[in-house]
């Protein structure tokens, strides 16, 4: 399985290779590949790798799913490959479908953005987080393609800095105007009317509409609601987990405290300092203006599930 090594961006565009499921698991934990839809494809490809190397499929699937507990797409991709007669062909289908799905999602969501204005996004929900096009960034891309003149505020996204490293890199390639901000500036920009809409991705959407996404998303949603700025969540239907009743039932991944205590490998904190490193937070559904999926734009998850024909 060959992947863009997202740890090296934006300085180097390198491909990294996993020859065994354990190697792939290590790459997932280390965030060489990350973002919910990309994890779905990686999970499916992991099962394909296991089948091609005659590994025990159930054991490989369990190890893959355990790498990152919050993004439901990972388990979804693993299951799709497991359920197929030909896991390799199915994994490639999972990857191929992602791009087309995101284009449709982007086209649906584009109408939510202003003809001329400022959009804020958090973390990286672009091509890198998927197989192509992106979800939240896909909506922005589709809107720009449709002639909207947008400028993007890019949250740097502490502690792993997906915004400044990855979203900025993608927007640079796409020639879409953007400005990186420290996460802590977002509230002031929302208060001063300098943000017309917020668009973020999701790692899991519960049946009641609560959303798990990169830590910091909840705070943005609260401040956006306070200032009546629309707050949209863009994600494929595979991110909806109908079996999960609400946000409280979502497992929030806890990561190595070193990600908080260090910056690019250099220690920031005094010896002995402890850190809490929850990678995601939960945004209640009541703070979300619209859910954008490949099947349309929805005001609730109940409507989304009914409209998408999902169970
Ligand atoms: O820890 P990460 O980088 O995998 O977290 C990614 C996010 O939170 C994204 O917003 C989410 O997966 C949606 S990606 C289209």
Short mmCIF file of C-alpha atoms and ligand atoms in Angstrom, two decimals, residues 6 28 31 33-39 68 71 73 102 121-130 134-137 157 160 162 165-166 200-204 212-215 217 234-236 239 253 255 279-280, ligand 1:
data_model
loop_
_atom_site.label_atom_id
_atom_site.label_comp_id
_atom_site.label_asym_id
_atom_site.label_seq_id
_atom_site.Cartn_x
_atom_site.Cartn_y
_atom_site.Cartn_z
CA UNK A 6 1.53 13.50 5.33
CA UNK A 28 -1.88 5.23 10.58
CA UNK A 31 -0.55 10.15 11.06
CA UNK A 33 -2.19 8.88 6.55
CA UNK A 34 -5.04 10.65 8.34
CA UNK A 35 -8.47 12.18 7.82
CA UNK A 36 -11.62 10.09 8.06
CA UNK A 37 -12.24 9.19 4.37
CA UNK A 38 -8.52 8.52 3.77
CA UNK A 39 -8.56 6.22 6.80
CA UNK A 68 -7.77 5.19 15.50
CA UNK A 71 -13.15 8.02 12.69
CA UNK A 73 -14.88 5.51 8.19
CA UNK A 102 -16.59 14.18 -2.79
CA UNK A 121 -12.11 25.91 8.19
CA UNK A 122 -10.43 23.80 10.87
CA UNK A 123 -7.93 20.95 10.55
CA UNK A 124 -7.55 19.45 7.06
CA UNK A 125 -10.60 18.09 5.30
CA UNK A 126 -9.12 18.34 1.82
CA UNK A 127 -7.76 15.89 -0.78
CA UNK A 128 -5.13 14.69 1.66
CA UNK A 129 -7.77 13.67 4.19
CA UNK A 130 -9.62 11.74 1.47
CA UNK A 134 -11.90 16.78 -0.12
CA UNK A 135 -15.01 17.27 1.99
CA UNK A 136 -15.02 20.67 3.75
CA UNK A 137 -12.26 21.85 1.43
CA UNK A 157 -5.00 23.39 14.27
CA UNK A 160 -0.52 18.51 15.11
CA UNK A 162 -2.94 19.96 10.01
CA UNK A 165 0.91 22.26 7.17
CA UNK A 166 -1.70 20.55 5.01
CA UNK A 200 -15.55 21.60 8.75
CA UNK A 201 -15.31 17.86 8.18
CA UNK A 202 -16.29 15.08 10.57
CA UNK A 203 -14.89 11.86 11.95
CA UNK A 204 -18.19 10.43 13.17
CA UNK A 212 -16.93 14.32 16.41
CA UNK A 213 -14.24 16.30 14.62
CA UNK A 214 -10.76 17.67 15.31
CA UNK A 215 -10.45 19.18 18.78
CA UNK A 217 -14.39 22.31 16.39
CA UNK A 234 -19.34 18.26 5.25
CA UNK A 235 -18.81 14.49 5.27
CA UNK A 236 -19.70 11.41 3.24
CA UNK A 239 -19.18 9.08 8.37
CA UNK A 253 -8.96 9.23 20.76
CA UNK A 255 -2.88 10.71 21.75
CA UNK A 279 -7.57 14.52 19.39
CA UNK A 280 -11.28 15.25 18.85
O1 LIG B 1 -6.41 13.48 13.48
P1 LIG B 1 -6.81 13.69 12.05
O2 LIG B 1 -5.88 14.58 11.31
O3 LIG B 1 -7.05 12.38 11.33
O4 LIG B 1 -8.21 14.45 12.14
C1 LIG B 1 -8.87 14.78 10.94
C2 LIG B 1 -10.12 15.56 11.15
O5 LIG B 1 -10.54 15.85 12.25
C3 LIG B 1 -10.88 15.90 9.90
O6 LIG B 1 -11.59 17.10 10.06
C4 LIG B 1 -11.89 14.78 9.60
O7 LIG B 1 -11.26 13.53 9.59
C5 LIG B 1 -12.56 14.98 8.30
S1 LIG B 1 -11.47 14.75 6.94
C6 LIG B 1 -12.30 14.93 5.50
#
